[in-house]
Every structure is written in structure tokens, then in C-alpha cells.
Amino acid sequence: MNGTSTSTERDNLTVWDGSRKGWYEVYYLKLNVRDSGEAFWIRYTLLSPQKGCGNPVAELWAIAFDPTEPWRNLALKRTLPMAEARIERAPFAFGVGDAVLRHGSAAGTLEGRAGRLQWDLAWEPAAETFRHFPYDAMYRMALPKTKVLVPNQDVAFRGTVRWNDRVVECGGEPGQQTHIWGTKHADRWVWGHGNAFEGADATFDEFYLWLDRSPGPLGGL
């Protein structure tokens, strides 16, 4: 791919203009391993606080869940100066240090005192974006202050996740990749996701509730 050629990839393009204050942008992917029940949530993000509230930063988050041995659950986060972020448009790429998200792949490593998680994943990009808001204008107007859509709604992840000393092979595990941006974090939200229902093939269900009660712009973390 030599350029951004699909509507779903265009929906992944970073909206931040490189200088705006009071802005945040998030890309996250989530997948479930069917055989083991393990789940992974990986997030690439940027934060440009209001003037006087700190410098722009890029962050990488990762969480691993084990339903049978919850003591193994792992949560990691790394914060870097914005100079170490990578933003590309043709084709799309968003990187935090050495970790890079593309429209059809994600790779990276996070390590801390709690443990280590490394992922090298790929998927066939979705043909259509799932949009939570009913009107396109809601993605262009000032309100709502948080925008959300899913460029890769119901995709099958292939590749490997290395979780401390364990290697998890992904052979078409169900999941999604979402893009969020805006000028203010919602006060509260509810999220449900399911696309591995018994007796159903490639069924997907997702619901968000965003409550935005205060008018103040984004300040800091």
C-alpha cells in the first residue's frame, strides 16, 4: 500500500494537528484468545494538555487478562515525550517509541517491574467503519467533545503475544481496533464488546454511553 486508499484507513488518520492544546487521541485494540480465554488490550495514545498543564506526551499501555489464573494479570504503561511519537498519513501509522500501529498490524513491547508484554499482530482491515454517532456532523462539530469510531470492527488477529515467559499464538482470534479523539475525557462511560458468541459466526455487539457534564477543556492526565 503506497497511500491511504480505503475509507476505514482514513478513519484511522490522526486528527491532532501537531500543536493544538487541550487535546487527546487514542488508538486501542482488544482481542480474546478463544482456546484459553486470555484477553489483551493495547493502547497507543497522545495527550496535548492545556497551556500551563505540561508538555505533550505519547503513551503506550497494555493489559493482559487470564480468566483461570487472575494473579497473572498484567498492566503496563510507558510515557514518552511527543518527539518520540511517529505520525504518518500515507499509509497510516502511529508510533510510540519502537511500538507502531498500522491499519492492519500492531507491534510493540512494554516492560516494567510487573512483567513484560510483547506483541506482533496483524489482521485483514475491515471493509466498513462502525460509527457510534448517527450523524457525520457529530464527528466535525465541537460537540460531543469525545469522538469515537471503530475502523476495524470485527477482525481476526494473527500473530504472537509474548507474556513474560509464555508465548500466546493467535490464529484468527476475534477482536477490534478503535480510534478515539477529542478535547475532553467523558466523565463516565460504559463499554461492552462481544464477537465470539456460541453458535454464531462473526457476530459483533458494542455499546458506548458517554456522559459529558462539565464544560471545561482537557487539562492533564
Short mmCIF file of C-alpha atoms in Angstrom, two decimals:
data_model
loop_
_atom_site.label_atom_id
_atom_site.label_comp_id
_atom_site.label_asym_id
_atom_site.label_seq_id
_atom_site.Cartn_x
_atom_site.Cartn_y
_atom_site.Cartn_z
CA MET A 1 0.00 0.00 0.00
CA ASN A 2 1.57 3.29 -1.14
CA GLY A 3 -1.12 5.59 0.20
CA THR A 4 -4.27 5.88 2.28
CA SER A 5 -6.76 4.30 -0.12
CA THR A 6 -9.67 2.98 1.94
CA SER A 7 -12.34 4.77 3.97
CA THR A 8 -11.57 2.69 7.05
CA GLU A 9 -7.90 3.65 6.92
CA ARG A 10 -8.85 7.31 6.53
CA ASP A 11 -10.90 6.95 9.71
CA ASN A 12 -7.70 5.94 11.49
CA LEU A 13 -5.72 9.03 10.48
CA THR A 14 -4.52 11.10 13.42
CA VAL A 15 -6.75 14.16 13.86
CA TRP A 16 -4.37 16.17 16.07
CA ASP A 17 -2.70 18.95 14.07
CA GLY A 18 0.61 18.72 15.92
CA SER A 19 0.18 21.88 18.00
CA ARG A 20 -3.34 22.14 19.41
CA LYS A 21 -3.59 22.31 23.21
CA GLY A 22 -6.29 20.58 25.24
CA TRP A 23 -6.41 17.51 23.03
CA TYR A 24 -6.14 13.76 23.40
CA GLU A 25 -6.20 10.92 20.91
CA VAL A 26 -6.35 7.19 21.47
CA TYR A 27 -5.97 4.05 19.39
CA TYR A 28 -6.66 0.77 21.12
CA LEU A 29 -7.05 -2.82 20.10
CA LYS A 30 -8.63 -5.65 22.04
CA LEU A 31 -8.66 -9.37 21.33
CA ASN A 32 -9.73 -12.60 23.01
CA VAL A 33 -7.92 -15.91 22.68
CA ARG A 34 -10.65 -18.45 22.08
CA ASP A 35 -8.99 -21.59 23.49
CA SER A 36 -7.55 -20.14 26.70
CA GLY A 37 -9.93 -17.22 27.35
CA GLU A 38 -6.97 -14.85 27.70
CA ALA A 39 -7.56 -11.29 26.56
CA PHE A 40 -5.28 -8.41 25.61
CA TRP A 41 -5.95 -4.65 25.49
CA ILE A 42 -3.27 -2.47 23.90
CA ARG A 43 -3.44 1.32 23.63
CA TYR A 44 -1.36 3.85 21.69
CA THR A 45 -2.16 7.44 22.68
CA LEU A 46 -1.16 11.10 22.69
CA LEU A 47 -2.00 13.88 25.13
CA SER A 48 -1.55 17.59 24.48
CA PRO A 49 -2.61 19.34 27.73
CA GLN A 50 -3.85 22.90 28.00
CA LYS A 51 -1.17 25.59 28.21
CA GLY A 52 0.49 25.52 31.61
CA CYS A 53 -0.54 21.92 32.34
CA GLY A 54 2.52 20.16 30.95
CA ASN A 55 4.12 19.21 27.65
CA PRO A 56 2.58 16.92 25.01
CA VAL A 57 3.36 13.24 25.51
CA ALA A 58 2.83 9.93 23.76
CA GLU A 59 1.91 6.84 25.77
CA LEU A 60 1.78 3.10 25.34
CA TRP A 61 -0.49 0.98 27.54
CA ALA A 62 -1.04 -2.78 27.66
CA ILE A 63 -3.17 -5.05 29.83
CA ALA A 64 -3.26 -8.85 29.79
CA PHE A 65 -6.03 -10.89 31.44
CA ASP A 66 -6.04 -14.55 32.46
CA PRO A 67 -9.51 -15.83 33.50
CA THR A 68 -8.18 -19.00 35.15
CA GLU A 69 -5.18 -17.52 36.98
CA PRO A 70 -6.06 -13.87 37.66
CA TRP A 71 -2.90 -13.40 39.70
CA ARG A 72 -1.08 -13.40 36.34
CA ASN A 73 -2.99 -10.32 35.14
CA LEU A 74 -0.59 -7.66 33.95
CA ALA A 75 -0.89 -3.90 33.39
CA LEU A 76 1.92 -1.77 31.97
CA LYS A 77 2.30 1.83 30.80
CA ARG A 78 5.09 3.93 29.29
CA THR A 79 5.12 7.71 28.75
CA LEU A 80 7.46 9.39 26.26
CA PRO A 81 7.94 12.96 25.03
CA MET A 82 5.94 13.75 21.89
CA ALA A 83 9.21 13.94 19.96
CA GLU A 84 9.34 10.14 20.21
CA ALA A 85 5.90 9.73 18.64
CA ARG A 86 5.53 8.79 14.99
CA ILE A 87 2.58 10.08 12.98
CA GLU A 88 2.25 9.12 9.31
CA ARG A 89 -0.64 9.55 6.91
CA ALA A 90 0.15 7.72 3.66
CA PRO A 91 -0.06 4.98 4.67
CA PHE A 92 -1.36 5.50 8.20
CA ALA A 93 0.97 4.77 11.10
CA PHE A 94 1.04 5.88 14.73
CA GLY A 95 4.08 5.01 16.81
CA VAL A 96 5.17 5.42 20.40
CA GLY A 97 8.89 4.81 20.56
CA ASP A 98 9.54 1.49 18.84
CA ALA A 99 5.88 0.38 19.07
CA VAL A 100 3.90 1.05 15.89
CA LEU A 101 0.23 0.70 14.97
CA ARG A 102 -0.77 0.48 11.31
CA HIS A 103 -4.18 -0.02 9.75
CA GLY A 104 -3.65 -3.77 9.54
CA SER A 105 -0.98 -4.53 12.13
CA ALA A 106 0.39 -3.66 15.55
CA ALA A 107 3.74 -4.38 17.17
CA GLY A 108 5.46 -3.29 20.34
CA THR A 109 6.94 -4.14 23.70
CA LEU A 110 6.22 -2.92 27.21
CA GLU A 111 8.32 -3.91 30.20
CA GLY A 112 8.27 -2.90 33.85
CA ARG A 113 8.62 -4.25 37.36
CA ALA A 114 5.31 -6.07 36.98
CA GLY A 115 6.43 -8.01 33.91
CA ARG A 116 6.78 -7.86 30.15
CA LEU A 117 4.39 -7.95 27.20
CA GLN A 118 5.44 -8.08 23.55
CA TRP A 119 3.05 -8.26 20.60
CA ASP A 120 3.38 -8.73 16.87
CA LEU A 121 -0.11 -8.90 15.39
CA ALA A 122 -1.80 -8.48 12.02
CA TRP A 123 -5.36 -8.54 10.67
CA GLU A 124 -7.24 -8.02 7.43
CA PRO A 125 -8.65 -4.47 7.63
CA ALA A 126 -12.42 -4.18 7.83
CA ALA A 127 -14.41 -3.04 4.81
CA GLU A 128 -16.57 -0.61 6.78
CA THR A 129 -16.13 1.58 9.86
CA PHE A 130 -18.55 1.23 12.75
CA ARG A 131 -19.71 4.73 13.78
CA HIS A 132 -21.30 5.26 17.18
CA PHE A 133 -22.84 8.62 16.33
CA PRO A 134 -25.81 8.77 13.93
CA TYR A 135 -24.72 11.91 12.03
CA ASP A 136 -21.40 12.59 10.30
CA ALA A 137 -21.55 16.21 11.50
CA MET A 138 -21.11 14.98 15.07
CA TYR A 139 -17.54 14.00 14.11
CA ARG A 140 -16.81 17.53 12.82
CA MET A 141 -18.58 19.76 15.36
CA ALA A 142 -17.27 20.83 18.77
CA LEU A 143 -19.86 18.63 20.47
CA PRO A 144 -19.65 15.88 21.53
CA LYS A 145 -16.22 16.60 22.96
CA THR A 146 -15.16 12.96 22.63
CA LYS A 147 -15.41 11.29 19.22
CA VAL A 148 -15.32 7.52 18.82
CA LEU A 149 -15.47 5.11 15.88
CA VAL A 150 -14.15 1.63 15.06
CA PRO A 151 -12.21 1.43 11.79
CA ASN A 152 -11.58 -2.29 12.35
CA GLN A 153 -14.77 -3.53 13.90
CA ASP A 154 -14.78 -7.34 13.78
CA VAL A 155 -11.37 -8.60 12.72
CA ALA A 156 -9.33 -11.75 13.24
CA PHE A 157 -5.92 -11.25 14.85
CA ARG A 158 -2.98 -13.36 13.74
CA GLY A 159 0.49 -13.41 15.24
CA THR A 160 2.13 -13.76 18.63
CA VAL A 161 1.85 -12.22 22.08
CA ARG A 162 4.71 -12.95 24.49
CA TRP A 163 3.52 -12.62 28.07
CA ASN A 164 6.52 -12.88 30.42
CA ASP A 165 7.79 -16.43 29.76
CA ARG A 166 4.63 -17.54 27.95
CA VAL A 167 4.04 -17.41 24.20
CA VAL A 168 0.44 -16.98 23.06
CA GLU A 169 -0.17 -17.87 19.42
CA CYS A 170 -3.07 -16.04 17.77
CA GLY A 171 -4.62 -17.83 14.84
CA GLY A 172 -7.57 -15.64 13.92
CA GLU A 173 -8.63 -14.53 17.40
CA PRO A 174 -11.67 -12.19 17.42
CA GLY A 175 -11.16 -8.55 18.28
CA GLN A 176 -11.34 -4.93 17.21
CA GLN A 177 -9.35 -1.71 16.82
CA THR A 178 -10.87 1.63 17.81
CA HIS A 179 -9.98 5.33 17.31
CA ILE A 180 -10.97 7.98 19.89
CA TRP A 181 -10.15 11.71 19.97
CA GLY A 182 -11.37 14.95 21.45
CA THR A 183 -10.98 17.91 23.76
CA LYS A 184 -12.33 16.35 26.94
CA HIS A 185 -12.49 12.91 28.50
CA ALA A 186 -16.05 11.81 29.16
CA ASP A 187 -16.90 11.86 32.88
CA ARG A 188 -18.16 8.28 32.75
CA TRP A 189 -18.64 5.65 30.09
CA VAL A 190 -19.88 2.11 29.73
CA TRP A 191 -18.47 -0.27 27.15
CA GLY A 192 -19.47 -3.75 26.12
CA HIS A 193 -17.94 -5.82 23.34
CA GLY A 194 -18.68 -9.31 22.13
CA ASN A 195 -17.92 -11.03 18.84
CA ALA A 196 -17.38 -14.66 19.78
CA PHE A 197 -20.87 -15.85 20.60
CA GLU A 198 -21.52 -19.58 20.72
CA GLY A 199 -23.40 -20.79 17.66
CA ALA A 200 -22.91 -17.52 15.77
CA ASP A 201 -20.35 -16.73 13.11
CA ALA A 202 -18.64 -13.32 13.26
CA THR A 203 -21.32 -11.72 15.40
CA PHE A 204 -20.42 -8.36 16.95
CA ASP A 205 -22.00 -6.19 19.59
CA GLU A 206 -20.66 -2.95 21.03
CA PHE A 207 -22.24 -0.17 23.06
CA TYR A 208 -20.91 3.09 24.43
CA LEU A 209 -22.52 5.58 26.77
CA TRP A 210 -20.66 8.88 27.05
CA LEU A 211 -21.69 11.40 29.69
CA ASP A 212 -20.22 14.88 29.26
CA ARG A 213 -21.44 17.07 32.09
CA SER A 214 -18.82 19.75 32.58
CA PRO A 215 -17.78 22.41 30.04
CA GLY A 216 -14.09 22.54 30.99
CA PRO A 217 -11.43 21.58 28.40
CA LEU A 218 -8.91 18.83 28.84
CA GLY A 219 -6.26 19.76 31.36
CA GLY A 220 -3.89 16.92 32.14
CA LEU A 221 -3.84 13.24 32.92
#
